[in-house]
Short mmCIF file of C-alpha atoms and ligand atoms in Angstrom, two decimals:
data_model
loop_
_atom_site.label_atom_id
_atom_site.label_comp_id
_atom_site.label_asym_id
_atom_site.label_seq_id
_atom_site.Cartn_x
_atom_site.Cartn_y
_atom_site.Cartn_z
CA UNK A 1 48.11 116.11 169.78
CA UNK A 2 49.99 115.40 166.59
CA UNK A 3 49.62 118.16 164.02
CA UNK A 4 47.78 117.40 160.78
CA UNK A 5 49.43 117.25 157.38
CA UNK A 6 48.04 120.65 156.37
CA UNK A 7 49.14 122.28 159.64
CA UNK A 8 52.66 120.95 159.20
CA UNK A 9 52.89 122.06 155.58
CA UNK A 10 51.63 125.49 156.56
CA UNK A 11 54.39 125.71 159.19
CA UNK A 12 57.19 124.26 157.03
CA UNK A 13 56.14 123.98 153.37
CA UNK A 14 58.82 121.54 152.27
CA UNK A 15 58.52 117.79 151.59
CA UNK A 16 61.87 116.01 151.35
CA UNK A 17 62.15 112.89 149.24
CA UNK A 18 63.86 109.78 150.52
CA UNK A 19 65.01 107.25 147.93
CA UNK A 20 66.85 104.69 149.99
CA UNK A 21 66.79 100.90 149.85
CA UNK A 22 68.54 100.26 153.14
CA UNK A 23 65.94 100.41 155.91
CA UNK A 24 68.42 101.52 158.59
CA UNK A 25 69.67 104.40 156.46
CA UNK A 26 66.09 105.35 155.54
CA UNK A 27 65.19 105.60 159.24
CA UNK A 28 68.27 107.69 160.07
CA UNK A 29 67.62 109.97 157.10
CA UNK A 30 64.03 110.53 158.22
CA UNK A 31 65.15 111.29 161.78
CA UNK A 32 67.79 113.72 160.51
CA UNK A 33 65.13 115.56 158.48
CA UNK A 34 62.78 115.73 161.48
CA UNK A 35 65.64 117.08 163.62
CA UNK A 36 65.96 119.90 161.09
CA UNK A 37 62.25 120.71 161.27
CA UNK A 38 60.84 118.73 158.33
CA UNK A 39 58.37 116.14 159.52
CA UNK A 40 56.41 115.43 156.33
CA UNK A 41 58.43 112.96 154.28
CA UNK A 42 57.87 111.29 150.93
CA UNK A 43 59.54 107.92 150.36
CA UNK A 44 59.81 107.27 146.63
CA UNK A 45 58.91 103.78 145.40
CA UNK A 46 61.63 103.48 142.80
CA UNK A 47 63.40 100.32 143.85
CA UNK A 48 62.41 96.88 145.11
CA UNK A 49 63.10 97.63 148.78
CA UNK A 50 61.81 101.20 148.93
CA UNK A 51 58.53 100.13 150.51
CA UNK A 52 60.42 98.29 153.26
CA UNK A 53 62.31 101.52 153.92
CA UNK A 54 59.01 103.37 154.28
CA UNK A 55 57.67 100.67 156.60
CA UNK A 56 60.83 100.91 158.73
CA UNK A 57 60.46 104.69 159.01
CA UNK A 58 56.83 104.30 160.05
CA UNK A 59 57.71 101.65 162.62
CA UNK A 60 60.98 102.93 164.03
CA UNK A 61 61.75 106.58 163.31
CA UNK A 62 61.44 109.05 166.14
CA UNK A 63 60.22 112.57 165.50
CA UNK A 64 56.42 112.42 165.02
CA UNK A 65 56.57 112.07 161.24
CA UNK A 66 53.94 112.01 158.54
CA UNK A 67 55.22 109.60 155.92
CA UNK A 68 53.89 109.22 152.40
CA UNK A 69 54.74 107.15 149.36
CA UNK A 70 55.89 108.76 146.13
CA UNK A 71 56.34 107.54 142.57
CA UNK A 72 53.20 105.43 142.96
CA UNK A 73 52.33 104.38 139.42
CA UNK A 74 49.40 101.95 139.66
CA UNK A 75 46.25 101.37 141.69
CA UNK A 76 47.68 98.11 143.05
CA UNK A 77 50.77 99.95 144.24
CA UNK A 78 48.58 102.63 145.85
CA UNK A 79 46.65 99.93 147.73
CA UNK A 80 49.88 98.25 148.77
CA UNK A 81 51.54 101.38 150.16
CA UNK A 82 48.30 102.30 151.88
CA UNK A 83 48.28 98.86 153.54
CA UNK A 84 51.88 99.53 154.64
CA UNK A 85 50.74 102.70 156.37
CA UNK A 86 51.46 105.47 153.84
CA UNK A 87 49.74 108.62 155.06
CA UNK A 88 49.68 110.29 151.64
CA UNK A 89 50.36 109.23 148.07
CA UNK A 90 52.22 111.04 145.28
CA UNK A 91 52.29 110.08 141.60
CA UNK A 92 54.28 111.59 138.76
CA UNK A 93 51.04 111.95 136.78
CA UNK A 94 47.29 111.95 137.20
CA UNK A 95 45.94 108.39 137.15
CA UNK A 96 42.17 108.59 137.55
CA UNK A 97 41.73 105.27 139.34
CA UNK A 98 44.38 106.17 141.93
CA UNK A 99 42.70 109.53 142.46
CA UNK A 100 39.29 107.87 142.88
CA UNK A 101 40.72 105.31 145.31
CA UNK A 102 42.46 107.97 147.41
CA UNK A 103 39.38 110.18 147.51
CA UNK A 104 37.26 107.20 148.59
CA UNK A 105 39.83 106.23 151.24
CA UNK A 106 40.24 109.83 152.35
CA UNK A 107 44.00 109.71 151.85
CA UNK A 108 45.71 112.84 150.49
CA UNK A 109 46.83 112.30 146.89
CA UNK A 110 49.16 114.57 144.95
CA UNK A 111 49.29 113.60 141.28
CA UNK A 112 51.79 115.26 138.98
CA UNK A 113 50.31 117.88 136.66
CA UNK A 114 52.06 120.17 134.22
CA UNK A 115 49.35 121.43 131.87
CA UNK A 116 46.10 123.33 132.33
CA UNK A 117 44.30 120.26 130.98
CA UNK A 118 45.77 118.05 133.69
CA UNK A 119 44.99 120.54 136.44
CA UNK A 120 41.42 120.82 135.15
CA UNK A 121 41.06 117.02 135.06
CA UNK A 122 42.29 116.83 138.64
CA UNK A 123 39.79 119.53 139.61
CA UNK A 124 36.95 117.66 137.90
CA UNK A 125 37.88 114.49 139.82
CA UNK A 126 37.51 116.43 143.06
CA UNK A 127 41.15 117.12 143.89
CA UNK A 128 42.12 120.56 145.16
CA UNK A 129 45.82 119.90 145.75
CA UNK A 130 48.20 118.53 143.10
CA UNK A 131 51.89 118.12 142.46
CA UNK A 132 53.37 120.39 139.78
CA UNK A 133 55.95 118.25 138.05
CA UNK A 134 58.64 118.64 136.84
CA UNK A 135 58.36 122.13 138.28
CA UNK A 136 61.37 123.78 136.68
CA UNK A 137 60.82 122.28 133.22
CA UNK A 138 57.04 122.77 133.32
CA UNK A 139 57.38 126.54 133.51
CA UNK A 140 58.29 127.17 137.12
CA UNK A 141 56.91 130.19 138.95
CA UNK A 142 55.44 131.95 135.85
CA UNK A 143 53.43 128.85 134.96
CA UNK A 144 52.13 128.50 138.53
CA UNK A 145 51.06 132.17 138.47
CA UNK A 146 49.20 131.54 135.22
CA UNK A 147 47.51 128.43 136.65
CA UNK A 148 46.53 130.25 139.83
CA UNK A 149 44.79 133.06 138.00
CA UNK A 150 42.44 130.46 136.50
CA UNK A 151 42.28 127.63 139.02
CA UNK A 152 41.53 129.74 142.08
CA UNK A 153 40.92 126.84 144.44
CA UNK A 154 43.88 124.70 143.44
CA UNK A 155 47.06 124.46 145.47
CA UNK A 156 50.29 123.07 144.08
CA UNK A 157 53.28 121.09 145.25
CA UNK A 158 56.11 122.03 142.87
CA UNK A 159 58.66 119.22 142.66
CA UNK A 160 61.45 118.51 140.23
CA UNK A 161 64.27 121.02 140.02
CA UNK A 162 63.45 122.75 143.32
CA UNK A 163 66.47 123.49 145.53
CA UNK A 164 67.62 125.90 148.23
CA UNK A 165 68.39 128.34 145.40
CA UNK A 166 64.83 128.68 144.13
CA UNK A 167 62.72 127.49 147.09
CA UNK A 168 61.91 131.05 148.20
CA UNK A 169 60.37 132.09 144.90
CA UNK A 170 58.09 129.03 144.87
CA UNK A 171 56.91 129.19 148.49
CA UNK A 172 56.26 132.92 148.20
CA UNK A 173 53.30 132.06 145.95
CA UNK A 174 50.05 131.71 147.93
CA UNK A 175 49.01 128.85 145.64
CA UNK A 176 52.01 126.77 146.69
CA UNK A 177 51.10 124.24 149.34
CA UNK A 178 54.67 123.00 149.70
CA UNK A 179 57.72 122.21 147.59
CA UNK A 180 59.03 118.68 147.23
CA UNK A 181 62.56 117.67 146.45
CA UNK A 182 65.53 115.38 146.76
CA UNK A 183 68.07 118.15 147.39
CA UNK A 184 67.55 117.66 151.14
CA UNK A 185 68.76 114.06 151.08
CA UNK A 186 71.92 113.97 148.95
CA UNK A 187 72.95 110.41 148.13
CA UNK A 188 76.59 111.14 149.00
CA UNK A 189 75.67 112.28 152.51
CA UNK A 190 73.46 109.23 153.11
CA UNK A 191 76.14 106.90 151.74
CA UNK A 192 78.76 108.10 154.21
CA UNK A 193 76.32 108.47 157.10
CA UNK A 194 76.63 112.25 157.22
CA UNK A 195 73.19 112.77 158.73
CA UNK A 196 74.13 116.10 160.26
CA UNK A 197 74.44 117.43 156.71
CA UNK A 198 70.80 116.40 156.11
CA UNK A 199 69.68 118.13 159.31
CA UNK A 200 71.54 121.27 158.22
CA UNK A 201 69.90 121.21 154.78
CA UNK A 202 66.48 120.73 156.39
CA UNK A 203 67.00 123.62 158.84
CA UNK A 204 68.19 125.81 155.99
CA UNK A 205 65.05 125.00 153.96
CA UNK A 206 62.81 125.73 156.96
CA UNK A 207 64.50 129.13 157.38
CA UNK A 208 64.26 130.00 153.67
CA UNK A 209 60.57 129.10 153.59
CA UNK A 210 59.82 131.05 156.77
CA UNK A 211 61.46 134.14 155.36
CA UNK A 212 59.71 133.84 152.01
CA UNK A 213 56.18 133.52 153.46
C1 3PG B 301 60.14 113.72 142.02
O1 3PG B 301 60.16 112.54 142.33
O2 3PG B 301 59.18 114.43 142.25
C2 3PG B 301 61.34 114.31 141.36
O3 3PG B 301 62.08 113.35 140.71
C3 3PG B 301 62.18 115.03 142.32
O4 3PG B 301 62.97 115.90 141.62
P1 3PG B 301 64.31 116.50 142.23
O5 3PG B 301 65.26 115.34 142.32
O6 3PG B 301 64.75 117.53 141.22
O7 3PG B 301 64.01 117.09 143.57
#
C-alpha cells in the first residue's frame, strides 16, 4: 500500500520544489527526485504552464509520488489545482478562505507563517502544520525554537533559504515536519538534462536528514 504523506515525511523530511514549465522536464525532474528517495514533491504555480507540469507528473511520472501545488495564492487557484489532482496545497501566506476550503476538503494545507500572530491564526483556524517562510529571513532555527515553546502542537515546514548546508539544523528540531526547498532542482541541471545531479542532491538530502534525526 502506498505510504501516506505523514509517513513519507517522517521517513524523509524534505519537500523539493519543482518550478518548470516544460511538462516533459517536470516529469523527468520528479522521477529523478524519487530515484534519490524524495517522493513528496511541490510544484510551484509561478508560471502559466506550471499546472500542466504538475498534471503531467501526476499522470506520467513513475515512482509512487505525492504531488502538491505550491505558491497557491487564491481560493480559485486552490480549487483549480485540487481539480487537477494536487494532493496538498502550499501558500506563501495564510489566506483564511484557502485554509477553510482545504480543511473542508480534507486536503493538507501548508500556509506560510513567519510571526507568532500568524501561527496563532493558523492554530485558531484548526491547522496544526504550517510552512515557516521565508525560513532563513524569518529567524531560522532560533525562531522555530521560540515558536515551539509556545505552540506545542504546531509543526513547521521551513522553506526559503534552506539548503544542504543548513538542512540538518532544521530537521533536528522535533517541531519540524519537513524542510522545503528549490536547492534540489537547480535550474541549470534541469536545463541541460542533468537529472543524475538531481538524484544525487536528493540522496544527499535524505542522508543528511537521516543523520540529523
Ligand atoms: C518557496 O517557494 O517556498 C521559496 O521560494 C523557496 O525558497 P528557496 O528557493 O530558497 O528554496
